[in-house]
Each structure stands twice: as structure tokens, then as C-alpha cells.
XYZ file of C-alpha atoms in Angstrom:
615
model
C 7.346 55.126 122.897
C 8.448 51.950 124.662
C 12.220 51.917 125.171
C 14.368 48.788 125.226
C 18.005 47.894 125.737
C 19.985 47.870 122.532
C 23.126 46.550 124.212
C 26.142 47.882 126.073
C 29.319 48.995 124.312
C 32.435 50.956 125.105
C 31.678 53.479 122.366
C 29.210 54.286 119.620
C 29.704 56.017 116.280
C 26.748 57.762 114.663
C 27.064 57.781 110.879
C 29.006 55.512 108.525
C 30.332 58.007 106.024
C 34.060 58.610 105.619
C 34.412 60.102 109.108
C 32.292 57.451 110.789
C 34.131 54.557 109.143
C 37.546 55.777 110.311
C 36.235 56.564 113.813
C 34.658 53.122 114.189
C 37.763 51.346 112.907
C 40.043 53.359 115.222
C 37.940 52.405 118.245
C 37.506 48.743 117.327
C 41.092 48.200 116.227
C 42.273 49.463 119.609
C 40.188 46.762 121.302
C 37.019 48.648 122.286
C 33.561 47.179 121.721
C 32.068 49.615 119.234
C 28.601 50.069 117.741
C 28.381 51.793 114.356
C 24.936 53.254 113.636
C 23.986 54.156 110.093
C 20.700 55.304 108.562
C 21.245 52.871 105.697
C 23.765 50.060 105.297
C 23.833 50.819 101.560
C 25.204 54.282 102.330
C 28.362 53.110 104.126
C 31.342 55.086 102.758
C 29.038 56.390 100.043
C 30.653 58.868 97.646
C 27.777 61.313 97.310
C 29.802 63.654 95.145
C 32.887 62.888 93.056
C 34.085 59.273 93.418
C 37.680 60.418 93.876
C 40.150 60.373 96.745
C 43.014 62.830 97.189
C 43.858 66.044 95.390
C 45.880 69.072 96.420
C 46.487 68.874 100.198
C 43.790 66.198 100.410
C 46.302 63.607 99.185
C 48.514 64.612 102.102
C 45.641 63.919 104.500
C 45.090 60.466 102.988
C 48.766 59.576 103.401
C 48.638 60.770 107.021
C 45.503 58.729 107.704
C 47.315 55.708 106.295
C 50.469 56.369 108.317
C 48.381 56.409 111.500
C 46.683 53.083 110.744
C 43.559 54.347 108.958
C 41.771 52.755 106.036
C 41.003 55.410 103.393
C 44.266 55.058 101.452
C 44.081 51.266 101.312
C 40.470 51.393 100.160
C 41.304 53.927 97.450
C 44.153 51.742 96.184
C 41.888 48.673 96.031
C 39.175 50.457 94.047
C 41.294 52.751 91.873
C 40.218 53.449 88.283
C 42.892 56.041 87.591
C 45.639 57.706 89.621
C 47.672 60.836 88.939
C 50.134 63.094 90.730
C 49.013 66.716 90.832
C 51.377 69.712 90.729
C 54.315 67.735 89.310
C 55.709 70.979 87.876
C 55.937 72.458 91.361
C 57.898 71.612 94.476
C 57.612 68.334 96.383
C 55.725 70.039 99.225
C 52.616 70.678 97.115
C 52.605 67.522 94.989
C 49.561 65.408 95.817
C 48.113 62.071 94.733
C 44.566 61.942 93.363
C 42.707 58.754 92.435
C 39.433 58.281 90.589
C 37.748 55.355 92.343
C 34.996 52.910 91.510
C 32.054 54.312 93.448
C 30.226 51.058 94.144
C 33.369 49.068 94.853
C 34.618 51.723 97.279
C 31.414 51.343 99.301
C 31.500 47.530 99.072
C 35.163 47.207 100.076
C 34.783 49.528 103.059
C 31.630 47.726 104.175
C 33.481 44.409 103.920
C 36.371 45.794 105.993
C 33.998 47.037 108.695
C 32.070 43.766 108.789
C 35.239 41.714 109.290
C 36.779 43.949 111.980
C 36.708 42.358 115.467
C 34.879 44.333 118.205
C 32.855 46.281 115.612
C 29.081 45.889 115.435
C 27.164 47.560 112.587
C 23.453 48.295 112.833
C 20.997 50.225 110.687
C 19.327 52.680 113.049
C 18.722 56.409 113.430
C 20.205 58.141 116.462
C 17.621 60.344 118.154
C 19.278 61.560 121.326
C 22.637 61.587 123.118
C 22.117 60.401 126.706
C 24.128 62.042 129.481
C 24.473 61.921 133.248
C 26.455 64.373 135.371
C 28.018 65.970 132.314
C 29.161 62.672 130.781
C 27.975 60.571 127.850
C 26.178 57.402 128.922
C 24.449 56.293 125.739
C 22.452 56.878 122.575
C 18.714 56.532 122.046
C 17.471 55.489 118.607
C 14.311 56.721 116.882
C 12.600 53.382 117.645
C 13.323 53.564 121.365
C 16.493 51.476 121.521
C 18.854 52.464 124.338
C 22.482 51.831 123.471
C 24.717 52.199 126.532
C 28.230 53.574 125.944
C 30.849 55.756 127.586
C 31.770 57.718 124.455
C 30.109 58.657 121.190
C 31.508 60.038 117.936
C 28.890 61.989 115.976
C 29.757 61.774 112.270
C 26.436 62.547 110.584
C 27.820 64.158 107.408
C 25.200 66.205 105.543
C 22.227 64.190 106.818
C 21.050 66.380 109.736
C 17.717 67.905 108.649
C 18.990 67.678 105.078
C 17.047 69.257 102.221
C 17.887 68.898 98.541
C 17.157 71.844 96.250
C 16.764 71.837 92.479
C 15.128 74.911 90.997
C 11.767 75.437 92.655
C 11.796 71.911 94.149
C 12.867 71.477 97.792
C 12.765 67.956 99.229
C 13.390 66.657 102.726
C 16.038 64.084 101.849
C 19.701 63.304 102.211
C 22.167 62.918 99.336
C 21.204 60.644 96.452
C 17.673 60.318 97.816
C 18.761 58.573 101.040
C 16.677 59.268 104.154
C 17.780 62.176 106.317
C 18.230 62.403 110.097
C 15.388 64.427 111.593
C 15.711 64.328 115.389
C 19.363 64.453 116.441
C 19.860 68.189 115.829
C 17.485 69.064 118.688
C 19.480 66.817 121.010
C 22.691 68.610 120.040
C 21.097 71.982 120.763
C 19.932 70.729 124.163
C 23.489 69.564 124.923
C 24.726 73.107 124.266
C 26.124 72.989 120.720
C 25.627 76.060 118.547
C 24.069 74.824 115.323
C 24.107 76.538 111.922
C 23.247 75.720 108.320
C 25.689 74.995 105.479
C 25.190 74.016 101.854
C 26.994 71.962 99.246
C 26.085 70.539 95.858
C 26.832 68.009 93.165
C 26.678 67.912 89.340
C 24.640 65.668 87.079
C 25.625 62.135 86.072
C 25.402 61.466 82.349
C 24.956 58.325 80.255
C 28.456 57.760 78.874
C 27.033 56.395 75.613
C 25.619 59.846 74.836
C 28.885 61.735 75.365
C 31.171 62.514 72.414
C 34.526 61.928 74.072
C 36.332 62.595 70.770
C 35.457 66.282 71.209
C 37.307 66.332 74.556
C 40.946 66.101 75.606
C 41.822 62.675 76.992
C 43.675 62.376 80.325
C 45.325 59.069 81.160
C 46.534 57.862 84.532
C 50.168 57.513 85.568
C 52.381 54.669 86.737
C 53.014 56.028 90.234
C 53.043 54.743 93.839
C 49.872 54.015 95.797
C 48.365 55.977 98.663
C 49.032 53.298 101.247
C 52.490 52.600 102.600
C 51.300 48.978 102.853
C 50.688 48.609 99.113
C 52.733 45.925 97.369
C 51.713 47.021 93.879
C 51.058 50.260 92.086
C 47.380 51.078 91.497
C 45.877 50.069 88.166
C 44.839 52.671 85.589
C 41.672 51.214 84.081
C 39.782 54.214 82.722
C 40.733 57.562 81.160
C 39.192 60.900 82.122
C 38.429 63.741 79.715
C 38.692 67.522 79.735
C 36.230 69.961 78.166
C 35.072 73.542 78.843
C 32.059 75.767 79.275
C 31.694 78.570 76.720
C 29.918 81.871 76.042
C 26.616 80.088 75.309
C 26.788 78.279 78.643
C 27.441 81.507 80.514
C 24.750 83.450 78.672
C 22.117 80.829 79.481
C 23.003 80.969 83.189
C 23.062 84.780 83.368
C 19.709 85.021 81.588
C 18.092 82.672 84.129
C 19.423 83.823 87.503
C 15.823 84.477 88.564
C 15.349 80.680 88.484
C 18.640 79.945 90.260
C 18.066 79.153 93.981
C 21.467 80.604 94.863
C 20.466 83.991 93.449
C 16.701 84.241 93.909
C 16.762 83.802 97.696
C 15.700 80.141 97.871
C 19.072 79.156 99.353
C 20.185 81.220 102.360
C 22.854 78.934 103.802
C 26.604 79.219 103.202
C 28.200 77.151 100.441
C 31.820 76.118 99.811
C 34.075 78.910 98.540
C 36.538 76.550 96.863
C 34.035 74.247 95.169
C 31.355 76.654 93.938
C 28.425 75.952 91.639
C 28.719 76.881 87.984
C 26.230 79.716 88.573
C 28.505 81.198 91.238
C 31.611 80.832 89.056
C 29.979 82.539 86.067
C 28.752 85.464 88.182
C 31.879 85.796 90.330
C 34.340 85.511 87.432
C 32.391 87.447 84.827
C 35.477 88.170 82.725
C 36.439 84.503 82.378
C 35.567 83.092 78.949
C 35.424 79.427 79.960
C 35.691 77.057 82.923
C 37.304 73.614 83.001
C 35.100 70.539 83.200
C 36.358 67.001 83.797
C 34.383 63.978 82.623
C 35.153 61.143 85.024
C 33.909 57.538 85.233
C 31.809 56.526 88.240
C 32.777 52.855 88.049
C 33.467 49.765 85.971
C 29.927 48.457 86.414
C 28.111 51.594 85.281
C 27.843 53.949 82.316
C 27.489 56.976 84.575
C 29.880 59.852 83.965
C 30.558 62.499 86.598
C 30.910 66.080 85.273
C 33.338 67.725 87.667
C 33.044 71.511 87.646
C 29.392 71.716 86.617
C 27.684 71.551 90.006
C 24.323 73.338 89.916
C 20.918 73.707 91.557
C 19.171 75.027 88.449
C 15.829 73.459 87.451
C 15.958 70.261 85.400
C 14.951 71.920 82.111
C 17.761 74.477 82.418
C 20.243 71.770 83.409
C 19.508 69.884 80.197
C 19.861 73.012 78.085
C 23.016 74.181 79.882
C 24.906 70.878 79.750
C 24.181 70.546 76.046
C 26.011 73.796 75.282
C 29.312 72.112 76.210
C 31.585 70.513 73.606
C 31.108 66.746 73.724
C 27.834 67.007 75.651
C 25.616 68.303 72.824
C 23.509 65.121 72.830
C 24.025 64.007 76.425
C 21.303 62.237 78.348
C 20.973 62.535 82.121
C 20.969 59.552 84.460
C 20.922 61.707 87.625
C 20.228 65.420 87.806
C 22.329 67.852 89.818
C 21.133 69.296 93.120
C 22.190 71.423 96.081
C 21.821 70.176 99.650
C 21.452 72.133 102.896
C 22.200 70.565 106.286
C 22.832 71.322 109.958
C 26.329 71.493 111.387
C 27.953 72.788 114.562
C 30.324 75.619 115.458
C 33.678 73.915 116.070
C 34.763 76.573 118.531
C 32.577 74.532 120.914
C 35.079 71.686 120.477
C 38.448 70.839 122.050
C 41.543 70.003 119.938
C 40.776 66.325 120.675
C 37.381 66.923 118.927
C 35.612 66.316 122.251
C 32.748 68.664 123.147
C 33.770 71.240 125.748
C 30.541 70.887 127.732
C 29.898 67.121 127.806
C 32.607 64.558 128.476
C 32.833 61.673 126.005
C 30.962 63.357 123.133
C 33.037 63.852 119.960
C 32.215 65.200 116.503
C 33.927 64.582 113.160
C 33.436 65.354 109.481
C 30.920 67.627 107.816
C 29.022 68.140 111.057
C 32.153 70.119 112.014
C 31.712 72.405 109.023
C 34.240 70.819 106.677
C 33.851 69.715 103.072
C 35.471 66.704 101.448
C 35.867 63.007 102.125
C 39.512 63.368 103.162
C 38.938 66.097 105.754
C 36.089 63.994 107.171
C 38.145 60.797 107.356
C 41.049 62.580 109.076
C 38.745 63.981 111.748
C 36.991 60.643 112.156
C 40.257 58.860 112.794
C 41.361 61.459 115.363
C 37.978 61.597 117.122
C 37.802 57.801 117.311
C 41.394 57.478 118.450
C 41.074 60.181 121.116
C 37.863 58.613 122.388
C 39.693 55.285 122.579
C 42.687 56.797 124.370
C 40.417 58.449 126.921
C 38.465 55.259 127.588
C 41.746 53.395 128.029
C 43.040 56.009 130.486
C 45.802 57.225 128.169
C 46.840 60.789 127.227
C 45.116 62.324 124.170
C 46.785 62.690 120.774
C 46.787 66.230 119.374
C 49.123 67.128 116.512
C 50.842 70.481 116.285
C 50.685 72.468 113.052
C 54.291 71.500 112.277
C 53.587 67.780 112.691
C 50.704 67.065 110.317
C 48.129 68.495 107.950
C 45.688 66.847 110.345
C 47.050 69.187 113.011
C 46.520 72.201 110.758
C 42.983 71.097 109.898
C 41.824 70.570 113.468
C 43.631 73.606 114.861
C 41.993 75.814 112.220
C 38.564 74.418 113.109
C 38.762 74.692 116.894
C 40.837 77.877 117.105
C 39.669 79.997 114.178
C 36.330 78.351 113.453
C 34.838 78.491 109.980
C 31.946 80.464 108.498
C 31.811 78.319 105.349
C 32.511 74.680 104.445
C 36.228 74.295 105.206
C 38.566 72.777 102.659
C 42.172 71.765 103.295
C 44.765 73.509 101.103
C 48.565 73.457 101.125
C 48.563 77.240 101.621
C 46.970 76.764 105.057
C 50.080 74.917 106.307
C 52.878 77.320 107.225
C 55.333 74.403 107.554
C 54.260 72.576 104.396
C 57.827 71.867 103.300
C 58.033 69.567 106.342
C 54.552 68.103 105.851
C 55.045 66.334 102.544
C 53.073 63.272 101.532
C 56.271 61.262 100.950
C 57.320 61.468 104.632
C 53.910 61.030 106.317
C 54.946 57.692 107.842
C 58.200 59.129 109.221
C 56.188 61.885 110.884
C 53.238 59.924 112.246
C 53.553 56.132 112.329
C 55.331 56.086 115.699
C 52.387 58.012 117.179
C 49.890 55.548 115.705
C 51.885 52.587 116.995
C 52.128 53.970 120.519
C 48.363 54.598 120.468
C 47.759 50.969 119.510
C 46.231 51.679 116.094
C 49.142 50.831 113.792
C 49.321 47.096 113.147
C 52.557 45.170 113.530
C 52.677 44.626 109.760
C 52.355 48.341 109.110
C 54.939 49.139 111.777
C 57.417 46.644 110.293
C 56.973 48.248 106.863
C 57.666 51.625 108.441
C 60.846 50.396 110.160
C 62.063 48.822 106.915
C 61.448 52.060 104.995
C 63.103 54.124 107.696
C 66.183 51.868 107.608
C 66.287 52.164 103.800
C 66.063 55.943 104.103
C 68.942 56.055 106.562
C 71.071 53.813 104.298
C 70.332 56.056 101.340
C 71.160 59.246 103.236
C 74.449 57.739 104.400
C 75.338 56.601 100.868
C 74.547 60.022 99.391
C 76.944 61.743 101.797
C 79.844 59.636 100.517
C 82.425 61.228 98.239
C 82.122 60.305 94.564
C 85.355 58.877 93.123
C 86.961 61.806 91.312
C 87.271 60.122 87.928
C 83.622 59.009 87.943
C 82.451 62.466 89.063
C 84.547 64.050 86.334
C 83.051 61.780 83.662
C 79.494 62.390 84.870
C 79.823 66.173 85.043
C 81.749 66.416 81.769
C 78.863 64.619 80.033
C 76.547 67.249 81.546
C 78.743 70.127 80.371
C 80.106 70.878 83.837
C 83.446 70.748 85.582
C 84.093 68.477 88.563
C 85.022 69.808 91.988
C 88.121 68.497 93.707
C 85.810 66.763 96.129
C 82.089 66.154 95.593
C 79.500 63.962 97.331
C 76.394 62.469 95.762
C 74.404 64.866 97.953
C 76.337 67.778 96.431
C 75.216 66.631 92.993
C 71.589 66.546 94.146
C 71.966 70.053 95.531
C 73.271 71.093 92.104
C 69.973 69.961 90.589
C 70.532 66.335 89.557
C 67.867 63.811 90.506
C 68.445 60.552 92.331
C 67.242 58.774 89.176
C 70.048 60.382 87.144
C 72.663 59.477 89.732
C 71.416 55.896 90.132
C 71.641 55.422 86.363
C 75.334 56.370 86.387
C 76.641 55.440 89.847
C 76.236 52.261 91.963
C 73.517 53.667 94.224
C 70.778 51.436 95.685
C 67.322 52.598 94.681
C 64.851 52.002 97.521
C 61.265 53.002 98.284
C 62.748 55.814 100.412
C 65.032 57.261 97.721
C 62.533 59.989 96.815
C 62.282 61.131 100.432
C 66.079 61.168 100.783
C 66.431 63.282 97.637
C 63.852 65.804 98.832
C 65.428 66.034 102.293
C 68.786 66.878 100.732
C 67.420 69.265 98.135
C 65.428 71.269 100.704
C 67.839 70.983 103.638
C 68.310 74.750 103.903
C 64.594 75.479 103.944
C 63.997 72.648 106.398
C 66.625 74.032 108.772
C 64.967 77.450 108.665
C 61.547 75.909 109.323
C 62.868 73.933 112.275
C 64.180 77.096 113.942
C 60.746 78.721 113.502
C 59.099 75.631 114.960
C 61.322 75.729 118.033
C 60.249 79.314 118.707
C 56.583 78.391 118.241
C 56.954 75.406 120.586
C 57.827 77.714 123.464
C 54.388 79.299 123.208
C 52.713 75.897 122.877
C 54.427 74.729 126.067
C 52.903 77.583 128.094
C 49.570 76.128 129.166
C 46.459 78.161 129.890
C 43.884 76.892 132.412
C 40.683 75.850 130.575
C 38.596 77.706 133.205
C 40.614 80.938 133.084
C 38.433 84.052 133.559
C 39.685 86.358 130.792
C 37.238 89.088 131.791
C 39.203 89.475 135.018
C 42.598 89.990 133.349
C 43.405 93.669 133.165
C 45.021 94.972 129.985
C 43.226 92.648 127.566
C 41.194 94.376 124.880
C 37.446 93.738 124.851
C 37.596 91.811 121.546
C 40.422 89.627 122.842
C 38.500 88.859 126.039
C 35.445 87.816 124.025
C 37.426 85.615 121.619
C 39.534 83.999 124.339
C 36.450 83.291 126.481
C 34.779 81.665 123.473
C 37.661 79.428 122.370
C 39.215 78.780 125.804
C 42.676 78.049 124.318
C 44.814 75.408 125.971
C 48.126 77.205 125.341
C 49.589 80.613 124.517
C 50.363 79.275 121.042
C 46.709 78.470 120.396
C 45.668 81.828 121.868
C 48.006 83.630 119.450
C 46.257 81.993 116.476
C 42.772 83.170 117.431
C 41.525 85.869 115.006
C 41.120 89.093 116.956
C 43.887 88.320 119.476
C 47.004 90.373 118.740
C 50.622 90.209 120.018
C 49.912 92.823 122.695
C 47.190 90.564 124.116
C 49.617 87.639 124.172
C 52.136 89.812 126.051
C 49.434 90.566 128.664
C 48.718 86.836 129.030
C 52.417 86.034 129.376
C 52.733 88.636 132.128
C 49.629 87.277 133.837
C 51.016 83.714 133.775
C 54.371 84.850 135.175
C 52.634 86.360 138.201
C 50.832 83.074 138.881
C 53.943 80.892 138.900
């Protein structure tokens, strides 16, 4: 094939899903000429599965993306159909925002943002090969022979690499929603030295809303709560309700009687699927004693009748899908607009990747999103932002940005991927974060915006908002430490059936269980956008102090660097398993080494002794 010059850029991003969009924006917004390649312009920021953003732990990631100067939170706020706070009955550390978004508008708004971003050039083209010279990235070749010169590339191909959709006996070579798949790039990745494997995910059917009996379901309305983005001037609108229904014994019986036609159980699907978002077939078999499973009926947008059935993902044949869905209360007469399917795709082993998301073997090649073995829009976007930002920092001659596990959920996510690896599609959960009481969604800007500003990604408007909120927080904290006039404290506590202390501060009252809202209604306290964060900081001060002492101990291990070319086979005293795992991961610090599965404290002691002899 005749090759031709496609242009010269600082960096290229392959794929315009949620990871690719954030990567491209991070590069362009920091002043680098960036080419964004996508198989189809109509698939930019496409929500192939549920058109929702956020959820448990995922909402934390969205807030962190926003605090660093990313776009996902702003786009979700603009296209919100309904927003809710999850886990309100639990502690502040695990409370998470979740928004149902308008699927088509989400795509359109993100595409508009990309198109109007200076230094960003979007082109519909398929990447065929990563070009390298002397161990460094020098460009990308497209399937039509275009040579795009660049010094860095972020590969964010989602589930499109050699994708195949499976429904019953039908297996088709296609990406999600019938979009074309990428057929040639996987071979290039293998030639570069990546270890490639096969994962699987799936999606439920979309129903015609006119054929659903919503009166047979439990309605769920949105809430009047703050937006994802710290830049938002208004609270998101709640335009559409969602509904709750359940599977039943008939549903389960139909599935169990037809496992021979289920690709997940008859051998048609061999790849690994997501543990925490399983198909209905898997749930029925795995939880055989459970009488019913929750299903949520959620709108796909204002301009469509399509209804998304969360919880009923399947790869059963079309005839069984129809029969199965119609066993559910409210869906007895439902008509399908899109059938459910499973999808298999190629991805890489992230233990081939540095904490910056750069490939260990080729300089300037980064990966982000589902190609790294993760599931979910939010996990993808977080990686995309970090891969794009680290590529930008490297091209600008600046130090990389890698978050510790005590600094961000993003740090937990990436550390898990590059240190522990994953044998199944990885999903972020609050339980994965050992310092989650510090990593709340309400303080994401306090934790991360300074980093984003120093890296050149946070705009001056965003930074000013952060400084204003920080000043409001400090004013609130100072006011809450003031002593309450005794008479007023006595009146307040007497009305609550309590006795006043001789001396009590507003913070003391919060520690006794009263909310800032209650105090502000009775005392002359200024309510600011940082009041919630101040209340949480006071309420959890003891736990936070304990966490900080643990973090200081962990930091000492993180500060002890390990040479990336260290020959672990030559270190006496290390167990064979530890040598193998350490040689594979090549940890950058003792702290990272200690988190590798198969490396125990005795191995860390050997490494510490080895380092002491080399100083």
C-alpha cells in the first residue's frame, strides 16, 4: 500500500471513547498539538452500555477527574436526566453521586467540546501500527497508509480490538452497537512486546418505553443535590424518573432450563467477564438461593423512547431474550428496540505498564481504559486523563504525576493495575481504598486541584473557584472552633433534651452528632459551599488522625526507590516466587514492592538489607 504523510503532531490519541477524550483534552489543553483518531466520529464518547455516570467509588473518580481539569463531570452535569446520591445511610466516605445522562446529548456535547479545543485535531481513521525508532515512539500508521508523526501516543481503544459480539449461536465481527471494530492494531501491540489477552463484557436489551407498564414498578425520582463539577453554577436538573422491578422464579427457571443455549455456559464464550457486573445467567447460577434480582428501568434520553434495563445483561438467543424479559413485572408486553449481547475484545496485561501508564519497553507509548483491563466509563476516563497528562509532562520535560494510594482513588486504581494486575475486568470500589475516609468526593479539589494547576491542566477559572472554596472552608473551620455563648448553647441543648457544658464550641456540637444544617438554623453561622466538607472533617477528625499516622509510615517505604533494572535473581535470600513477581513488575519503590501479590514482609526485609549495603 502506498503510504503518505498524515501530518506531524506532538502526540496522538487512538480511540475517542471516555479514555481517549480525556487523554486528548489533557494533551491539547496543556498546549501540545494533538491528533485524535477514531474509527467513527459518531462513536465519540459513546455510552455503549448504561448511559450513566458515577456510582459507588465511580462518583469519586469523576470528582477527581474534575478537580484535575478533566471534562467528564462537566459533561455529565450538562446532559443529566436524573441525579442521586448513593449510600446516604452510610458514612461520608462511601457516599457517591450517580447521574443518568442523555445518551445522545452526552456524545454530542463531548464532540462539541473536542471540536472547539485549540491544538486538538480530530480525524476518522483506523490505527494500524505504532511506529518506533530506537525504542521510542515516532508515529502511527493508519489502515489506509497515512503516516502520522508524533513523539507520544495514548492507546485508548476500549473494547474495539478484534471485537466480536455474541448472542446465542450468533457471533459477529463487530464492535459495540454494530460499530466497526479495529482489526490490525493488536498485532502491532504484540510486536512491540505487550502481552495480550481476551476479556468479555455485555449489555442488556433496550425496550420501547411505550410497551412497558411502569405502574407495576416502583418509581425512583432524582434528588436536589450538588453537581459533579466544582465549576457548576447550578444543580443538575431532574427530568426523568427511573423505575425498580425484579426478576422472579419464572425468570430463573427459564434461564436454568436453557443453559445449553447460553454462550457463557455451553463453551461459546471462553474469555473472562466482569465479576461485579455479571450477566443475569451468571447471577441466577451463582446465587441459586436468591429468589429475585433487582432491575432498574432507566431512560436513554429525552429524544428517544428507549429504556435501558439495568441488571438484565445477557447473551442468550433473541427468542429466549423475548421470553425471559416478559416474565418480569411491568415487562409482560415489552417490545425490543435493541437486543442484548456479549462482546469479547483484546486487552493488555497492565503489569507491562509503568505507574505513569507508559509502556515499560517503548518510550512514549501509553495505554488507558478498557485496553488496560478495566470496566466502566469512569475508570477509563481517569486513566485517559493521567495517560494524556503524563505524556504531556514528558514531552514538556517536566516530572511525571503519579498519585499515591492515600492521595486519590485514581492512585488506587492505577497502582492496583500496574502492581497487582487483573485477571478480570477491573472495577473501582470503595473497599479497594484503604484510606477512603481521606479520599471523599467532597474534598477531591482540596486533594488534587493544586497538582492539576501545577501541571498546566487546571484553568484559571477552575483554580479561582478552588481558592474561593478553600478560603470558605478555612473560614468555616475557624468559626466552628469558636465557643458558643453559654446562654445560646444552653437553649439549643435544652431543646434537644441535653444539658450544656460549661464551655462548648460549635465543633463540639458536631462531634456530639448535630449537623451543620441544624447549627446554622439556630446559630449565626455562614453556610458556604464548603460547609459539608468542614462538618465531615470535624466529625471524622479522630479517624483522619489515625489514617495520617499510617500514611506517614507507608511513605517511608515509598521514599525508598528501587532501580528499574535491578536484577532480583541475583539477590540472595529472596524466595523464588518473590523473584519472579518482582522481575515481572519491576517496582519503583519498596512500597510498591510490598503490594505485589506473592511478595511477603520477609522479602521486603531482604530488599531493605540489600539497599542498605548499596548506599
